[in-house]
Amino acid sequence: MKKFIDFFIIKSIGLYINFLSYVFPKKAAQLAHGYFSEPRKGKLTKGNLPEILKEAHHETFQYEDNSIQTYTWKGNETIIFLIHGWESNSSRWEKLLPYLKKSGSTIIAIDGPSQGLSSGKEFSVPKYAEYVHVIAEKFKPKYLIGHSMGGKTCLYYQYKYQSDSIEKMVILGSPSDFKIIFTNFISLMSLNSRISKALEKNYISVLNLKLEEFSGQLFASKLNVKGFLAHDIDDTVVLFKEAKKIVSAWKEVQFIETSGLGHSLHDDDLYKKVSLFLFETK
């Protein structure tokens, strides 16, 4: 019943936006952009922080008109930087943290734009990568770990900024092609061609690339760091074939195919493999 109600609401919103596109096209495009780019989950308040985040050292950084929230579990000079995904926050790393802490490393997690305790209304990979860059420039992480859209942000960040400090990257359940995400959104809401063209024009400006060029596969092809990429064949949020695209382009990557873990990829055995990849002494 809930799925039917959600479906009805989404289609009704799409119908309203389509109608509006003939009367107030700019307003219609703004509404569509908002539904596509504004996370509706993942926000936190200081009063409702998960216990795992209460344990960390909190630090807020100002960037332009935005505040970027970080959480640090202090250790040695080796820095691991954690980048969560869409409609999430830094608490998603709770199950991985024990495996990373065993190394004695310092672990830093960041809340993405408009998520967790970070400010903002909109999420985009370029904006998220800017947040990552601000923190990475200060702390010089050695390892970068990203899940879902956080994984794609890691790929884009290293592609764009080419950080000298990053030696290894772990990418979990990441999408590759922005064009697919965009097309799926248009189809989900049954938006007409007027809105689709307006949104595409807007996102070409946001991404500074054509939609089909904003690809994890392209970003991975330019990387010179060692990679570990895991994806579940039963992932219904980001299809398994997206991982195949990224792997095909990455020069030096270890690919782990899982089954039954879904999009979250929370699994003891997988996290042991992540630790082995990061901390092996070969």
mmCIF file of C-alpha atoms in Angstrom:
data_model
loop_
_atom_site.group_PDB
_atom_site.id
_atom_site.type_symbol
_atom_site.label_atom_id
_atom_site.label_comp_id
_atom_site.label_asym_id
_atom_site.label_seq_id
_atom_site.Cartn_x
_atom_site.Cartn_y
_atom_site.Cartn_z
ATOM 1 C CA MET A 1 0.000 0.000 0.000
ATOM 2 C CA LYS A 2 2.788 2.433 0.912
ATOM 3 C CA LYS A 3 4.544 1.796 -2.420
ATOM 4 C CA PHE A 4 1.300 2.570 -4.256
ATOM 5 C CA ILE A 5 0.838 5.805 -2.305
ATOM 6 C CA ASP A 6 4.447 6.854 -2.944
ATOM 7 C CA PHE A 7 4.031 6.059 -6.648
ATOM 8 C CA PHE A 8 0.813 8.083 -6.818
ATOM 9 C CA ILE A 9 2.437 11.079 -5.072
ATOM 10 C CA ILE A 10 5.476 11.026 -7.382
ATOM 11 C CA LYS A 11 3.344 10.834 -10.522
ATOM 12 C CA SER A 12 1.063 13.603 -9.228
ATOM 13 C CA ILE A 13 4.035 15.886 -8.609
ATOM 14 C CA GLY A 14 5.331 15.125 -12.097
ATOM 15 C CA LEU A 15 1.933 15.924 -13.600
ATOM 16 C CA TYR A 16 1.842 19.246 -11.741
ATOM 17 C CA ILE A 17 5.355 20.156 -12.930
ATOM 18 C CA ASN A 18 4.405 19.276 -16.508
ATOM 19 C CA PHE A 19 1.332 21.517 -16.310
ATOM 20 C CA LEU A 20 3.380 24.318 -14.780
ATOM 21 C CA SER A 21 5.946 24.086 -17.595
ATOM 22 C CA TYR A 22 3.394 25.579 -20.020
ATOM 23 C CA VAL A 23 2.462 28.450 -17.728
ATOM 24 C CA PHE A 24 5.554 29.218 -15.641
ATOM 25 C CA PRO A 25 8.428 27.281 -17.275
ATOM 26 C CA LYS A 26 11.175 28.686 -15.026
ATOM 27 C CA LYS A 27 9.235 27.826 -11.879
ATOM 28 C CA ALA A 28 8.560 24.327 -13.219
ATOM 29 C CA ALA A 29 12.252 23.783 -13.954
ATOM 30 C CA GLN A 30 13.173 25.006 -10.472
ATOM 31 C CA LEU A 31 10.730 22.572 -8.875
ATOM 32 C CA ALA A 32 12.051 19.665 -10.921
ATOM 33 C CA HIS A 33 15.618 20.616 -10.064
ATOM 34 C CA GLY A 34 14.712 20.702 -6.383
ATOM 35 C CA TYR A 35 13.195 17.219 -6.405
ATOM 36 C CA PHE A 36 16.247 15.899 -8.217
ATOM 37 C CA SER A 37 18.961 17.566 -6.148
ATOM 38 C CA GLU A 38 17.647 18.095 -2.605
ATOM 39 C CA PRO A 39 18.159 15.153 -0.206
ATOM 40 C CA ARG A 40 15.039 14.379 1.826
ATOM 41 C CA LYS A 41 16.821 12.047 4.235
ATOM 42 C CA GLY A 42 20.124 12.074 6.073
ATOM 43 C CA LYS A 43 19.897 15.363 7.968
ATOM 44 C CA LEU A 44 20.927 15.401 11.621
ATOM 45 C CA THR A 45 20.713 17.815 14.506
ATOM 46 C CA LYS A 46 23.191 18.145 17.346
ATOM 47 C CA GLY A 47 20.500 16.833 19.655
ATOM 48 C CA ASN A 48 19.888 13.602 17.751
ATOM 49 C CA LEU A 49 23.387 12.491 16.801
ATOM 50 C CA PRO A 50 23.897 8.706 16.597
ATOM 51 C CA GLU A 51 26.122 7.342 19.359
ATOM 52 C CA ILE A 52 28.954 6.507 16.953
ATOM 53 C CA LEU A 53 29.223 10.190 15.990
ATOM 54 C CA LYS A 54 29.042 11.371 19.587
ATOM 55 C CA GLU A 55 32.248 9.409 20.209
ATOM 56 C CA ALA A 56 34.164 11.393 17.583
ATOM 57 C CA HIS A 57 35.844 14.786 17.736
ATOM 58 C CA HIS A 58 33.602 17.278 15.910
ATOM 59 C CA GLU A 59 34.948 20.085 13.766
ATOM 60 C CA THR A 60 33.065 22.433 11.434
ATOM 61 C CA PHE A 61 34.800 24.142 8.522
ATOM 62 C CA GLN A 62 33.515 27.167 6.630
ATOM 63 C CA TYR A 63 33.677 27.106 2.847
ATOM 64 C CA GLU A 64 32.208 30.063 0.970
ATOM 65 C CA ASP A 65 28.682 30.299 2.452
ATOM 66 C CA ASN A 66 28.614 26.681 3.588
ATOM 67 C CA SER A 67 29.546 24.813 6.744
ATOM 68 C CA ILE A 68 31.185 21.399 6.406
ATOM 69 C CA GLN A 69 30.857 19.005 9.327
ATOM 70 C CA THR A 70 33.588 16.475 10.067
ATOM 71 C CA TYR A 71 34.007 13.724 12.667
ATOM 72 C CA THR A 72 37.443 12.466 13.697
ATOM 73 C CA TRP A 73 38.417 9.280 15.505
ATOM 74 C CA LYS A 74 41.980 10.129 16.454
ATOM 75 C CA GLY A 75 44.878 7.766 15.869
ATOM 76 C CA ASN A 76 48.291 7.914 14.240
ATOM 77 C CA GLU A 77 49.518 10.017 11.318
ATOM 78 C CA THR A 78 47.870 7.816 8.663
ATOM 79 C CA ILE A 79 44.599 9.473 7.636
ATOM 80 C CA ILE A 80 41.580 7.592 6.266
ATOM 81 C CA PHE A 81 38.861 9.813 4.783
ATOM 82 C CA LEU A 82 35.262 8.512 4.599
ATOM 83 C CA ILE A 83 32.720 9.839 2.063
ATOM 84 C CA HIS A 84 29.091 8.675 2.505
ATOM 85 C CA GLY A 85 26.398 8.548 -0.175
ATOM 86 C CA TRP A 86 23.081 10.174 -1.147
ATOM 87 C CA GLU A 87 20.499 10.829 1.604
ATOM 88 C CA SER A 88 22.882 9.577 4.271
ATOM 89 C CA ASN A 89 25.431 10.900 6.762
ATOM 90 C CA SER A 90 28.652 9.887 8.492
ATOM 91 C CA SER A 91 26.915 7.396 10.792
ATOM 92 C CA ARG A 92 26.702 4.965 7.847
ATOM 93 C CA TRP A 93 30.316 4.012 8.561
ATOM 94 C CA GLU A 94 29.549 2.546 12.008
ATOM 95 C CA LYS A 95 30.003 -1.086 10.897
ATOM 96 C CA LEU A 96 33.236 -0.425 9.000
ATOM 97 C CA LEU A 97 34.891 1.694 11.688
ATOM 98 C CA PRO A 98 36.006 -1.178 13.973
ATOM 99 C CA TYR A 99 38.030 -2.703 11.124
ATOM 100 C CA LEU A 100 39.690 0.618 10.324
ATOM 101 C CA LYS A 101 40.425 1.413 13.974
ATOM 102 C CA LYS A 102 42.446 -1.806 14.313
ATOM 103 C CA SER A 103 45.097 -0.213 12.082
ATOM 104 C CA GLY A 104 45.611 2.629 14.561
ATOM 105 C CA SER A 105 44.903 5.165 11.818
ATOM 106 C CA THR A 106 43.156 8.501 12.251
ATOM 107 C CA ILE A 107 39.724 8.314 10.642
ATOM 108 C CA ILE A 108 37.880 11.373 9.362
ATOM 109 C CA ALA A 109 34.297 11.299 8.073
ATOM 110 C CA ILE A 110 32.494 14.149 6.363
ATOM 111 C CA ASP A 111 28.808 15.013 6.059
ATOM 112 C CA GLY A 112 27.947 15.838 2.456
ATOM 113 C CA PRO A 113 26.106 18.944 1.238
ATOM 114 C CA SER A 114 22.647 19.237 2.844
ATOM 115 C CA GLN A 115 23.232 16.039 4.835
ATOM 116 C CA GLY A 116 24.188 15.255 8.405
ATOM 117 C CA LEU A 117 25.178 18.522 10.095
ATOM 118 C CA SER A 118 26.579 20.145 6.944
ATOM 119 C CA SER A 119 24.669 23.084 5.511
ATOM 120 C CA GLY A 120 23.091 23.586 2.123
ATOM 121 C CA LYS A 121 19.914 22.683 0.276
ATOM 122 C CA GLU A 122 21.255 20.911 -2.789
ATOM 123 C CA PHE A 123 23.510 17.946 -3.428
ATOM 124 C CA SER A 124 25.727 17.502 -6.458
ATOM 125 C CA VAL A 125 28.904 15.502 -6.992
ATOM 126 C CA PRO A 126 30.956 18.607 -7.966
ATOM 127 C CA LYS A 127 29.811 20.429 -4.823
ATOM 128 C CA TYR A 128 30.543 17.367 -2.678
ATOM 129 C CA ALA A 129 33.980 17.073 -4.280
ATOM 130 C CA GLU A 130 34.655 20.697 -3.335
ATOM 131 C CA TYR A 131 33.827 19.835 0.279
ATOM 132 C CA VAL A 132 36.149 16.815 0.078
ATOM 133 C CA HIS A 133 38.907 18.991 -1.386
ATOM 134 C CA VAL A 134 38.656 21.548 1.434
ATOM 135 C CA ILE A 135 39.113 18.835 4.072
ATOM 136 C CA ALA A 136 41.685 16.841 2.099
ATOM 137 C CA GLU A 137 43.870 19.905 1.631
ATOM 138 C CA LYS A 138 43.986 20.374 5.390
ATOM 139 C CA PHE A 139 44.522 16.769 6.517
ATOM 140 C CA LYS A 140 46.230 15.109 3.493
ATOM 141 C CA PRO A 141 44.509 11.706 3.726
ATOM 142 C CA LYS A 142 46.333 8.639 2.476
ATOM 143 C CA TYR A 143 43.218 6.541 1.901
ATOM 144 C CA LEU A 144 39.827 7.531 0.524
ATOM 145 C CA ILE A 145 36.689 5.403 1.007
ATOM 146 C CA GLY A 146 33.335 6.218 -0.588
ATOM 147 C CA HIS A 147 29.929 4.553 -0.744
ATOM 148 C CA SER A 148 27.359 5.004 -3.544
ATOM 149 C CA MET A 149 27.312 8.670 -4.663
ATOM 150 C CA GLY A 150 30.147 9.181 -2.197
ATOM 151 C CA GLY A 151 32.094 6.636 -4.232
ATOM 152 C CA LYS A 152 31.431 8.538 -7.421
ATOM 153 C CA THR A 153 32.435 11.728 -5.621
ATOM 154 C CA CYS A 154 35.767 10.091 -4.735
ATOM 155 C CA LEU A 155 36.350 9.175 -8.374
ATOM 156 C CA TYR A 156 35.478 12.669 -9.549
ATOM 157 C CA TYR A 157 37.516 14.317 -6.788
ATOM 158 C CA GLN A 158 40.702 12.473 -7.684
ATOM 159 C CA TYR A 159 40.039 12.964 -11.407
ATOM 160 C CA LYS A 160 39.673 16.718 -10.964
ATOM 161 C CA TYR A 161 42.096 17.559 -8.158
ATOM 162 C CA GLN A 162 44.719 14.800 -8.568
ATOM 163 C CA SER A 163 45.660 14.785 -4.877
ATOM 164 C CA ASP A 164 49.268 13.721 -4.293
ATOM 165 C CA SER A 165 48.463 12.400 -0.814
ATOM 166 C CA ILE A 166 45.956 9.757 -1.941
ATOM 167 C CA GLU A 167 47.568 6.335 -2.423
ATOM 168 C CA LYS A 168 44.539 4.026 -2.376
ATOM 169 C CA MET A 169 40.787 4.355 -2.899
ATOM 170 C CA VAL A 170 37.952 2.039 -1.844
ATOM 171 C CA ILE A 171 34.749 2.449 -3.849
ATOM 172 C CA LEU A 172 31.599 0.664 -2.642
ATOM 173 C CA GLY A 173 28.397 0.395 -4.712
ATOM 174 C CA SER A 174 29.135 3.407 -6.882
ATOM 175 C CA PRO A 175 27.166 4.455 -9.963
ATOM 176 C CA SER A 176 29.063 5.312 -13.125
ATOM 177 C CA ASP A 177 26.845 7.175 -15.586
ATOM 178 C CA PHE A 178 25.055 10.362 -14.547
ATOM 179 C CA LYS A 179 22.988 10.174 -17.734
ATOM 180 C CA ILE A 180 21.309 6.992 -16.450
ATOM 181 C CA ILE A 181 20.439 8.596 -13.104
ATOM 182 C CA PHE A 182 19.049 11.631 -14.924
ATOM 183 C CA THR A 183 16.992 9.564 -17.388
ATOM 184 C CA ASN A 184 15.603 7.385 -14.590
ATOM 185 C CA PHE A 185 14.448 10.496 -12.710
ATOM 186 C CA ILE A 186 12.689 11.877 -15.786
ATOM 187 C CA SER A 187 10.988 8.517 -16.329
ATOM 188 C CA LEU A 188 10.045 8.082 -12.653
ATOM 189 C CA MET A 189 8.225 11.417 -12.572
ATOM 190 C CA SER A 190 6.985 11.175 -16.187
ATOM 191 C CA LEU A 191 8.323 14.662 -16.941
ATOM 192 C CA ASN A 192 7.781 16.096 -20.397
ATOM 193 C CA SER A 193 10.455 17.105 -22.918
ATOM 194 C CA ARG A 194 10.238 20.788 -21.963
ATOM 195 C CA ILE A 195 11.319 20.004 -18.406
ATOM 196 C CA SER A 196 13.834 17.377 -19.489
ATOM 197 C CA LYS A 197 15.607 19.827 -21.802
ATOM 198 C CA ALA A 198 15.578 22.591 -19.185
ATOM 199 C CA LEU A 199 17.012 20.279 -16.536
ATOM 200 C CA GLU A 200 19.675 18.941 -18.889
ATOM 201 C CA LYS A 201 20.764 22.485 -19.756
ATOM 202 C CA ASN A 202 20.967 23.305 -16.053
ATOM 203 C CA TYR A 203 23.045 20.250 -15.204
ATOM 204 C CA ILE A 204 25.469 20.799 -18.048
ATOM 205 C CA SER A 205 26.193 24.082 -16.263
ATOM 206 C CA VAL A 206 26.421 22.440 -12.817
ATOM 207 C CA LEU A 207 28.649 19.566 -13.970
ATOM 208 C CA ASN A 208 30.644 21.571 -16.508
ATOM 209 C CA LEU A 209 30.413 18.503 -18.757
ATOM 210 C CA LYS A 210 27.812 16.942 -21.005
ATOM 211 C CA LEU A 211 25.659 14.491 -19.085
ATOM 212 C CA GLU A 212 27.094 11.450 -20.858
ATOM 213 C CA GLU A 213 30.636 12.658 -20.087
ATOM 214 C CA PHE A 214 30.029 12.872 -16.334
ATOM 215 C CA SER A 215 30.952 9.258 -15.886
ATOM 216 C CA GLY A 216 32.748 7.243 -13.228
ATOM 217 C CA GLN A 217 34.189 5.193 -16.060
ATOM 218 C CA LEU A 218 35.811 8.299 -17.534
ATOM 219 C CA PHE A 219 37.060 9.479 -14.147
ATOM 220 C CA ALA A 220 38.546 6.064 -13.335
ATOM 221 C CA SER A 221 40.423 5.990 -16.637
ATOM 222 C CA LYS A 222 42.471 8.990 -15.473
ATOM 223 C CA LEU A 223 43.432 7.602 -12.054
ATOM 224 C CA ASN A 224 46.933 6.553 -11.071
ATOM 225 C CA VAL A 225 46.092 5.268 -7.592
ATOM 226 C CA LYS A 226 45.374 1.708 -6.503
ATOM 227 C CA GLY A 227 41.693 0.893 -6.254
ATOM 228 C CA PHE A 228 39.395 -1.571 -4.495
ATOM 229 C CA LEU A 229 35.883 -1.696 -5.902
ATOM 230 C CA ALA A 230 33.042 -3.796 -4.493
ATOM 231 C CA HIS A 231 29.514 -4.146 -5.845
ATOM 232 C CA ASP A 232 26.674 -6.533 -5.131
ATOM 233 C CA ILE A 233 24.986 -8.421 -7.963
ATOM 234 C CA ASP A 234 21.664 -8.002 -6.114
ATOM 235 C CA ASP A 235 21.982 -4.209 -5.800
ATOM 236 C CA THR A 236 18.666 -2.720 -6.956
ATOM 237 C CA VAL A 237 19.672 0.891 -6.246
ATOM 238 C CA VAL A 238 22.821 0.973 -8.403
ATOM 239 C CA LEU A 239 22.912 -1.862 -10.910
ATOM 240 C CA PHE A 240 25.904 -4.202 -11.009
ATOM 241 C CA LYS A 241 26.737 -3.254 -14.602
ATOM 242 C CA GLU A 242 27.701 0.220 -13.383
ATOM 243 C CA ALA A 243 30.605 -1.317 -11.465
ATOM 244 C CA LYS A 244 31.722 -3.187 -14.570
ATOM 245 C CA LYS A 245 32.036 0.100 -16.435
ATOM 246 C CA ILE A 246 34.288 1.613 -13.769
ATOM 247 C CA VAL A 247 36.438 -1.512 -13.444
ATOM 248 C CA SER A 248 36.963 -1.691 -17.205
ATOM 249 C CA ALA A 249 38.639 1.717 -17.165
ATOM 250 C CA TRP A 250 40.679 1.624 -13.928
ATOM 251 C CA LYS A 251 44.305 0.695 -14.556
ATOM 252 C CA GLU A 252 45.001 -0.865 -11.160
ATOM 253 C CA VAL A 253 41.884 -2.038 -9.348
ATOM 254 C CA GLN A 254 40.843 -5.063 -7.309
ATOM 255 C CA PHE A 255 37.213 -5.969 -8.019
ATOM 256 C CA ILE A 256 35.087 -7.798 -5.458
ATOM 257 C CA GLU A 257 31.704 -9.159 -6.540
ATOM 258 C CA THR A 258 29.311 -9.863 -3.658
ATOM 259 C CA SER A 259 25.881 -11.465 -3.472
ATOM 260 C CA GLY A 260 22.978 -10.878 -1.108
ATOM 261 C CA LEU A 261 24.368 -7.709 0.491
ATOM 262 C CA GLY A 262 22.303 -5.252 -1.526
ATOM 263 C CA HIS A 263 23.324 -1.622 -1.833
ATOM 264 C CA SER A 264 24.568 -1.136 1.736
ATOM 265 C CA LEU A 265 27.368 -3.717 1.351
ATOM 266 C CA HIS A 266 27.662 -4.103 5.117
ATOM 267 C CA ASP A 267 29.525 -7.382 5.620
ATOM 268 C CA ASP A 268 32.291 -8.574 7.948
ATOM 269 C CA ASP A 269 34.102 -10.538 5.271
ATOM 270 C CA LEU A 270 34.038 -7.637 2.830
ATOM 271 C CA TYR A 271 35.311 -5.211 5.467
ATOM 272 C CA LYS A 272 38.169 -7.584 6.278
ATOM 273 C CA LYS A 273 39.114 -7.501 2.600
ATOM 274 C CA VAL A 274 38.968 -3.704 2.619
ATOM 275 C CA SER A 275 41.336 -3.642 5.614
ATOM 276 C CA LEU A 276 43.705 -6.098 3.948
ATOM 277 C CA PHE A 277 43.768 -3.982 0.795
ATOM 278 C CA LEU A 278 44.494 -0.778 2.680
ATOM 279 C CA PHE A 279 47.036 -2.056 5.158
ATOM 280 C CA GLU A 280 48.869 -4.818 3.312
ATOM 281 C CA THR A 281 52.620 -4.198 3.424
ATOM 282 C CA LYS A 282 53.589 -5.569 0.016
#
